[in-house]
Coordinates of C-alpha atoms and ligand atoms in Angstrom, one line a residue:
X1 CA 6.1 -20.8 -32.0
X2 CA 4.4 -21.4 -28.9
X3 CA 1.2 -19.6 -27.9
X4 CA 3.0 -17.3 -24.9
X5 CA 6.0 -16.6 -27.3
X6 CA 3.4 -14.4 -29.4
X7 CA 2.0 -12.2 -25.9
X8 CA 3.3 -8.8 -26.1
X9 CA 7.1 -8.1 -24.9
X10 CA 6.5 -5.8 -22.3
X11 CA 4.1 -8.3 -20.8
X12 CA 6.5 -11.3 -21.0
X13 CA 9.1 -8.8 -19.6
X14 CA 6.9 -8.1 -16.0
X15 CA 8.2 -9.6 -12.9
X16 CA 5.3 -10.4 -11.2
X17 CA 4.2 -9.4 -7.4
X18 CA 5.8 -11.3 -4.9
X19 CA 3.5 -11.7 -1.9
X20 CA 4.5 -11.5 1.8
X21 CA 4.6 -15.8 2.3
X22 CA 1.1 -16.7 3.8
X23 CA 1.4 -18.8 7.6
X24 CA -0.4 -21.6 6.1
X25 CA 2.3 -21.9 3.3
X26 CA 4.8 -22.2 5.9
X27 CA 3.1 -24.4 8.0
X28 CA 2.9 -27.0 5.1
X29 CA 6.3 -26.4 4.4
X30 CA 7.8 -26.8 7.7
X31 CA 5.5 -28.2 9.5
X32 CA 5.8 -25.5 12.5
X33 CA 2.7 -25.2 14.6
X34 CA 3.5 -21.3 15.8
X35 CA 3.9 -18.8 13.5
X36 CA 3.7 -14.9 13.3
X37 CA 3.4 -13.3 9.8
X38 CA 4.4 -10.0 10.1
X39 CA 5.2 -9.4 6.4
X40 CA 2.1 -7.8 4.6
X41 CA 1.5 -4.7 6.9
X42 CA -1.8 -6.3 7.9
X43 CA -3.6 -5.1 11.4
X44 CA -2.6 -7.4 14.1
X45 CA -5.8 -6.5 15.9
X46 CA -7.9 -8.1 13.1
X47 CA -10.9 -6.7 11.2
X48 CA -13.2 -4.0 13.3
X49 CA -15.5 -5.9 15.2
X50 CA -18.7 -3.7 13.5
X51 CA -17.5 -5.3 10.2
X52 CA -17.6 -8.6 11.2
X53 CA -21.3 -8.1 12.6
X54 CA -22.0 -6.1 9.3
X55 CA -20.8 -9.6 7.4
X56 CA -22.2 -11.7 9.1
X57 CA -26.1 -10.7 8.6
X58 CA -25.3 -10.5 4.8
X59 CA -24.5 -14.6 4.7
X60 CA -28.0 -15.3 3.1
X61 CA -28.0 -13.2 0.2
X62 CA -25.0 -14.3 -1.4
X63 CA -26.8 -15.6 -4.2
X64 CA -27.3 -11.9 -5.3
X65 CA -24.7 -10.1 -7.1
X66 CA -23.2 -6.8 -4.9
X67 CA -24.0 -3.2 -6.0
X68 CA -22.1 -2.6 -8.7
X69 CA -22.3 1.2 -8.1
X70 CA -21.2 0.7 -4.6
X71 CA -24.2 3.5 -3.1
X72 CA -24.1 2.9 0.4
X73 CA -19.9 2.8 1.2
X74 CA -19.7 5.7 -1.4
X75 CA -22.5 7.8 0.6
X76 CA -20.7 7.1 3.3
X77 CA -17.0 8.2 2.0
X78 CA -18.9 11.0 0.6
X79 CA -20.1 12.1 4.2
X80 CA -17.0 11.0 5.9
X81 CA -14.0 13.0 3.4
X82 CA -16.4 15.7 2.5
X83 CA -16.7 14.7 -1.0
X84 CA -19.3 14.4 -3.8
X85 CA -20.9 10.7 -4.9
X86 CA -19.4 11.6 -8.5
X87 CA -15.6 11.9 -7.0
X88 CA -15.2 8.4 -5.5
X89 CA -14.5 5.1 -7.0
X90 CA -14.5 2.0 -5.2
X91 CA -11.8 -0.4 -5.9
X92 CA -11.4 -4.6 -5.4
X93 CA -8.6 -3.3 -3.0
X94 CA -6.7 0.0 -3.5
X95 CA -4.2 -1.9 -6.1
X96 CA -7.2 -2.1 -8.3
X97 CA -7.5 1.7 -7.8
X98 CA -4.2 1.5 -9.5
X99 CA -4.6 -0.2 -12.3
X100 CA -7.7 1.7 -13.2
X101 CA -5.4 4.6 -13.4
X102 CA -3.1 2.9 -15.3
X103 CA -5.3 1.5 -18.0
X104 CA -7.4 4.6 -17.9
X105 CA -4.4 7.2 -18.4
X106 CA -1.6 5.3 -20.2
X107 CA -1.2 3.0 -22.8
X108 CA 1.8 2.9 -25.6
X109 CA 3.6 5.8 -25.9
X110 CA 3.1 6.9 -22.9
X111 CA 4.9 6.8 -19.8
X112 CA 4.8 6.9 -15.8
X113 CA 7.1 8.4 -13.1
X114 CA 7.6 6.6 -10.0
X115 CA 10.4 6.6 -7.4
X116 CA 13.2 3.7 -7.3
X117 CA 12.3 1.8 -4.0
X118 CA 8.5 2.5 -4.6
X119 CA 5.1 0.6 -4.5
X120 CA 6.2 -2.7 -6.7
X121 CA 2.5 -2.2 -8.0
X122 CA 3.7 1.0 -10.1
X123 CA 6.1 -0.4 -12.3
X124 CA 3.3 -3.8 -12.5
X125 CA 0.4 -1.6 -13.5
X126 CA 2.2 0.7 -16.1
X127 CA 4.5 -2.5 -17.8
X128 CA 0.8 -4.3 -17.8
X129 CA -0.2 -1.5 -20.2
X130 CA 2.7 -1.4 -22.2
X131 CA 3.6 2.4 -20.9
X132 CA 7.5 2.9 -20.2
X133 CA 8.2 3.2 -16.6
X134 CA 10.6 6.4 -15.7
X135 CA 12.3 5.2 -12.3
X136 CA 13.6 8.3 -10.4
X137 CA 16.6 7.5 -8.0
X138 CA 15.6 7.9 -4.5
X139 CA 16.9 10.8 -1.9
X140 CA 17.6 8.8 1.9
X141 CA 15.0 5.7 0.8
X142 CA 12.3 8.8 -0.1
X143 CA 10.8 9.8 -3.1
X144 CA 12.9 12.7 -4.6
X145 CA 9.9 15.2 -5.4
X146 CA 11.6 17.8 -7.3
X147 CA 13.9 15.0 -9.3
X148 CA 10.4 13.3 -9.8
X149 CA 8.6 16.3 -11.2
X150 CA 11.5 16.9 -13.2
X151 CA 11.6 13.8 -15.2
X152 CA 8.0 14.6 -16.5
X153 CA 8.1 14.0 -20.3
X154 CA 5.8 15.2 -22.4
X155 CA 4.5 11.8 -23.3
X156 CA 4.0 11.3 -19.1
X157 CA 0.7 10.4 -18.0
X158 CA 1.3 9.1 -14.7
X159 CA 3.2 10.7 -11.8
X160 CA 2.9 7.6 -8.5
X161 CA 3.7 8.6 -5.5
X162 CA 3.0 6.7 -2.0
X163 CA 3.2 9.0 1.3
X164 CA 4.3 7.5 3.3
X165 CA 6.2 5.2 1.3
X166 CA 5.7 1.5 1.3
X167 CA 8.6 -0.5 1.8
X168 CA 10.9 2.6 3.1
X169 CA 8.3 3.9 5.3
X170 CA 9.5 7.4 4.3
X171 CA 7.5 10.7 4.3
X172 CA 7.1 13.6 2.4
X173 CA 5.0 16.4 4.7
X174 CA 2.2 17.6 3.2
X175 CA 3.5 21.6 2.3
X176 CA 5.9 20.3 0.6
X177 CA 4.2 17.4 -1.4
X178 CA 1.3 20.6 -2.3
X179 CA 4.7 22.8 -3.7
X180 CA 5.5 19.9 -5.8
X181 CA 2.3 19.1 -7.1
X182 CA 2.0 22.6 -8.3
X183 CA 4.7 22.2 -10.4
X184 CA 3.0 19.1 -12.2
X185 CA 1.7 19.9 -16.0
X186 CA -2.2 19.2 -16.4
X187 CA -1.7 16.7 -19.1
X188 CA 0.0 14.7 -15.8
X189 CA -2.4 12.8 -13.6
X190 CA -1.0 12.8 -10.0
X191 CA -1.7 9.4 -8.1
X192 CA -1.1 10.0 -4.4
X193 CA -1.4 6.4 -2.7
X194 CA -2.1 7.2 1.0
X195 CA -2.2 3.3 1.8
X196 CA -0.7 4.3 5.6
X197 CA -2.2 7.6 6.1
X198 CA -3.9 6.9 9.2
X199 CA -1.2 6.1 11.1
X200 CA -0.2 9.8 10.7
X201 CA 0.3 11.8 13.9
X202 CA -1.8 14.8 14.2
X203 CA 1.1 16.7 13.6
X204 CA 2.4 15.1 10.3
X205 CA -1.2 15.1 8.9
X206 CA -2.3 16.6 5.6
X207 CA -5.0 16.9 4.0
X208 CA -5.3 16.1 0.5
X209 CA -8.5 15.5 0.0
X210 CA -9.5 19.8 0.2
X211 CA -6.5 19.9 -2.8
X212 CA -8.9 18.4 -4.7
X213 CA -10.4 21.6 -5.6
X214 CA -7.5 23.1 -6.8
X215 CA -5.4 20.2 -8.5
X216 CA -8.3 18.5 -11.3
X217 CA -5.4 16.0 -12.4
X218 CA -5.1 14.3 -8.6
X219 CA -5.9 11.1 -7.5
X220 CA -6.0 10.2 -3.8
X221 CA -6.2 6.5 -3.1
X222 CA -6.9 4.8 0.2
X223 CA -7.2 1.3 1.6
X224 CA -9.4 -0.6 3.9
X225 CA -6.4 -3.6 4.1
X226 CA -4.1 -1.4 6.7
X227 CA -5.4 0.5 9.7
X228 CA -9.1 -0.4 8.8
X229 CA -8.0 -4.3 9.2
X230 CA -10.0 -5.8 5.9
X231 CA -6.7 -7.0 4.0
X232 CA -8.7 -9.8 3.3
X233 CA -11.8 -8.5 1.7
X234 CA -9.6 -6.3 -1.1
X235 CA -12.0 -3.3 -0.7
X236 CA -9.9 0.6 -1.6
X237 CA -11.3 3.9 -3.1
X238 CA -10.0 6.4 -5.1
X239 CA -11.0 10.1 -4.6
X240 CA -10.5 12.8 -8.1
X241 CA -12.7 15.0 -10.4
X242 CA -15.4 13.8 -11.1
X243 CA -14.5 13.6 -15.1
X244 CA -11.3 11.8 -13.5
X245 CA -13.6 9.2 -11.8
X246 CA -15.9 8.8 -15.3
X247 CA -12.6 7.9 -17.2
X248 CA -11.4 5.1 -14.3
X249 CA -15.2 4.0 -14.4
X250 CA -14.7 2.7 -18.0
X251 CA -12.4 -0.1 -17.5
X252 CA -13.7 -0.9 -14.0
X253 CA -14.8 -4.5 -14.2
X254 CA -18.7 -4.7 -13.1
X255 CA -19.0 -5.7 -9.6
X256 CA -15.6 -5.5 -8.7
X257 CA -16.5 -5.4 -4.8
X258 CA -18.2 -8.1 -3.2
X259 CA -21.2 -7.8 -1.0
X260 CA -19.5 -8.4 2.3
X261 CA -17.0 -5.9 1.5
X262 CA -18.7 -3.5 0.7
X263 CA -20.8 -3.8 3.9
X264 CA -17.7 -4.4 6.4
X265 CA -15.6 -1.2 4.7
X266 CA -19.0 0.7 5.7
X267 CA -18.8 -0.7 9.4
X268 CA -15.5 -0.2 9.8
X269 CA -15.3 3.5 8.6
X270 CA -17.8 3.9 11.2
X271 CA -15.7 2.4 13.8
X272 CA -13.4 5.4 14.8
X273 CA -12.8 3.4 18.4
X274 CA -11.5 0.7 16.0
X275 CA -9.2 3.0 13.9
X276 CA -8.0 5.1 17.3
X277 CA -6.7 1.4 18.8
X278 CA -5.1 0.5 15.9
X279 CA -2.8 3.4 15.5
X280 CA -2.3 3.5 19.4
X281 CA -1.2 -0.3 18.9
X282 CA 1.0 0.7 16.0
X283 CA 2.4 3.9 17.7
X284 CA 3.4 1.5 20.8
X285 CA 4.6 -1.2 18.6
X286 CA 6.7 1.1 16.6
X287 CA 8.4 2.2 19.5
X288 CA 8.5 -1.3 21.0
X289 CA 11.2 -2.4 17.6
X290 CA 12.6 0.0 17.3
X291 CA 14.2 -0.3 20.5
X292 CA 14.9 -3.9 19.9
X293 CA 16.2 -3.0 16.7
X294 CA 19.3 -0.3 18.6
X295 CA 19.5 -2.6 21.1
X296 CA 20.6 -5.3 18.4
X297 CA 22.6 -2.3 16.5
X298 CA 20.5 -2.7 13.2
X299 CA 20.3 0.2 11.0
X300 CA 16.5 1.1 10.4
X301 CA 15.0 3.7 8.2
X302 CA 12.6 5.9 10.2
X303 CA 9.0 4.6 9.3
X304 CA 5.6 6.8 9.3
X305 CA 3.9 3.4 8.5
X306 CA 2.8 0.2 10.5
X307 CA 6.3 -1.4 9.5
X308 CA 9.6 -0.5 9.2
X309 CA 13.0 -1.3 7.0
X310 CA 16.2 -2.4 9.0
X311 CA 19.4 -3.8 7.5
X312 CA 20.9 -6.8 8.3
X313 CA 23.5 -7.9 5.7
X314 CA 22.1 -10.6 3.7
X315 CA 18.9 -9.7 3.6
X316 CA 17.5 -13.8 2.0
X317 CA 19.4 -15.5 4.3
X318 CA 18.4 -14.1 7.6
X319 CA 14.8 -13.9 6.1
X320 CA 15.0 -17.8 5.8
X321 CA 16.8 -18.2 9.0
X322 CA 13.4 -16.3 10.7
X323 CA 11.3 -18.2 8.5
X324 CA 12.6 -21.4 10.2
X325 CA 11.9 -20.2 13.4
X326 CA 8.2 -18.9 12.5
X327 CA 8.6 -15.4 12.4
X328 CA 7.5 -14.1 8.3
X329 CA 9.0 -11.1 7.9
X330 CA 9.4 -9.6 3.9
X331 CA 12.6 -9.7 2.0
X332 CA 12.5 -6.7 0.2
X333 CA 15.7 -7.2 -2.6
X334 CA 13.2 -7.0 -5.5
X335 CA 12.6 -3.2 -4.4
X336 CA 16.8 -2.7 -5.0
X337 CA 17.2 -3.4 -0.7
X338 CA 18.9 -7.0 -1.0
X339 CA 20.6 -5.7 2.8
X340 CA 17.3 -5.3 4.1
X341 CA 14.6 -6.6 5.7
X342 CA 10.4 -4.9 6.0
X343 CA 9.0 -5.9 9.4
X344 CA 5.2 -4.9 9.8
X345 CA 4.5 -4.0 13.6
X346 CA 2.5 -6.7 15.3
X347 CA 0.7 -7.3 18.9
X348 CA 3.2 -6.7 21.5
X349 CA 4.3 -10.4 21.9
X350 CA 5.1 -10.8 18.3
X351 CA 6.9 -7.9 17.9
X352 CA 9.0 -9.6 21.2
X353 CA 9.2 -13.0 19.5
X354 CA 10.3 -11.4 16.7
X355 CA 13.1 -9.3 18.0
X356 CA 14.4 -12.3 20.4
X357 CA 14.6 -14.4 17.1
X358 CA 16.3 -12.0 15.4
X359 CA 18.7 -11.5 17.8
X360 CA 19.3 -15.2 18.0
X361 CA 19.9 -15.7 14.5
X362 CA 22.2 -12.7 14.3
X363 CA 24.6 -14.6 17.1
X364 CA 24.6 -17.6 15.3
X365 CA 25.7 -15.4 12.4
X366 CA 28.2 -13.5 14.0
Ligands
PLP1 C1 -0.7 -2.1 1.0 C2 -0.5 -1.0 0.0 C3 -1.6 -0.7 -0.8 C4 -2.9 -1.3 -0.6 O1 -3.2 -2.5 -1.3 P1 -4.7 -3.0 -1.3 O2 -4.8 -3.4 -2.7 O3 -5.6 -1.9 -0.9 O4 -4.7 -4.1 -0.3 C5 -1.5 0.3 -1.7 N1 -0.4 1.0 -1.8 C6 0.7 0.8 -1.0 C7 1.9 1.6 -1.0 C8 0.6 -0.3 -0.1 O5 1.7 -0.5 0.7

């Protein structure tokens, strides 16, 4: 018996995370000189340009380890979301916000809701721990709240929900998520991944954060790798009760944010000029494909994100058909959408290329 024949089931069971397929892959592979990626819901402006300045004077003291507590981006958060030092954990990314809830709350015999075309990280993080996942069929692409809240066992731990949801794009306004979460039992800790929440309009906006106060089994997570255009640097937070935040803290691995991310999150939360461009881009862009996409008679779902789903058919072979004209776009079969394809909204030539290749390759289909 071999050495990986004796790991746990559930672990040998996990699928793992399939990255959006990085330019430089596909330059090696096919040797194209112009590419667009516009498969990971990155910000096609690039990071803020206070971050970058914020990096750059940090170069010579990489021989020192970070802050491990983070003091400086979580006074800032603290002043920013109105929130106590004690409420906020910093995460190596928001996926690591995550799986500190996972490892933190579940374990065997326990188990986790999440919604059938959700976050792949859900199932990942709650399999990783050896937790049964509870997948709730989906209402139009969304999360079905009520069926969601209903499933709750009494061995649930875990309740994921992303708003909006990442790859449908759907969105759950925020009176109704707040009815819902009221009907979630205390021993329940409610993880509400707000990964796109900036991109928001005023009138869809919510705030979670002041349901802090009445909810002590919420988490709120957030990213600095969409609108805040630091993908690269893997730097979230989580926001909960502070007993919440103590319990994550455990399994936190020391130093789990670098120096330089640390120091560009802290610029580029500063940098509301930044953040206001970025959803202007993505409001434009938005607009911008989905036009392309009626014009080309694709089905889309209606996306509150900086992407959006549209249905072509054969989702793998129009995907490699765009790949060979270097536009990356995200095959998204592994979330149960083998019709459909994710495109994250880009500059305003991209999102062009992109729709004149697609309409290209769907002729040649035809
Ligand atoms: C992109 C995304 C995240 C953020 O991942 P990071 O680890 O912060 O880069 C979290 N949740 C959802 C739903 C996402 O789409």
């Amino acid at each position: 018996m071999s050495l990986c024949d004796l790991t746990p089931p559930y672990i040998r069971a996990i699928a793992p995370y399939q990255p959006g397929k990085p330019t430089s892959e596909l330059q090696r592979e096919l040797g194209l000189n112009h590419i667009i990626k516009l498969a990971s819901n990155e910000n096609p402006l690039g990071p803020s340009p206070h971050a970058i300045e914020a990096m750059g004077s940090l170069l010579e003291t990489l021989a020192l380890y970070p802050d491990g507590n983070g003091f400086d981006l979580r006074s800032a958060i603290s002043k920013k979301f109105s929130v106590a030092l004690p409420q906020i954990i910093l995460g190596n990314g928001s996926n690591d916000i995550l799986e500190f809830a996972a490892r933190a709350f579940l374990g065997k015999g326990t188990s986790a809701v999440y919604s059938k075309h959700a976050f792949a990280v859900y199932p990942l993080a709650t399999q990783a721990v050896g937790a049964e996942g509870i997948e709730v069929p989906a209402k139009e692409f969304g999360c079905d709240l009520e069926a969601m809240v209903d499933a709750i066992r009494s061995d649930t731990r875990v309740l994921f929900i992303a708003n909006p949801n990442n790859p449908t794009g759907t969105f759950i306004s925020g009176p109704e998520l707040r009815a819902a979460f009221e009907r979630v039992p205390d021993h329940v800790l409610i993880v509400l991944d707000e990964a796109y929440t900036e991109y928001l309009s005023a009138e869809d906006r919510y705030d979670a954060i002041a349901w802090l106060n009445d909810f002590p089994n919420l988490l709120i997570s957030r990213t600095f790798s969409k609108a805040y255009g630091l993908a690269g640097l893997r730097v979230g937070f989580g926001l909960a009760a502070p007993n919440v935040i103590d319990m994550m803290n455990r399994v936190r691995a020391p130093f789990n944010v670098s120096t330089l991310g640390l120091a560009a999150a802290e610029a580029a939360l500063g940098d509301s000029e930044f953040l206001a461009r970025s959803v202007a881009l993505n409001q434009a862009g938005m607009m911008q494909i989905l036009h392309g996409l009626r014009a080309l008679n694709l089905p889309y779902i209606p996306s509150w994100g900086n992407f959006v789903a549209f249905k072509v058919g054969e989702g793998l072979a129009i995907y490699q058909k765009l790949l060979h004209a270097g536009v990356i776009v995200r095959p998204i079969a592994n979330y149960g959408m083998p019709e459909w394809l994710r495109v994250s909204i880009g500059l305003a030539n991209e999102n062009a290329l992109f729709l004149e290749v697609l309409g290209k390759t769907l002729k040649q289909n035809a």
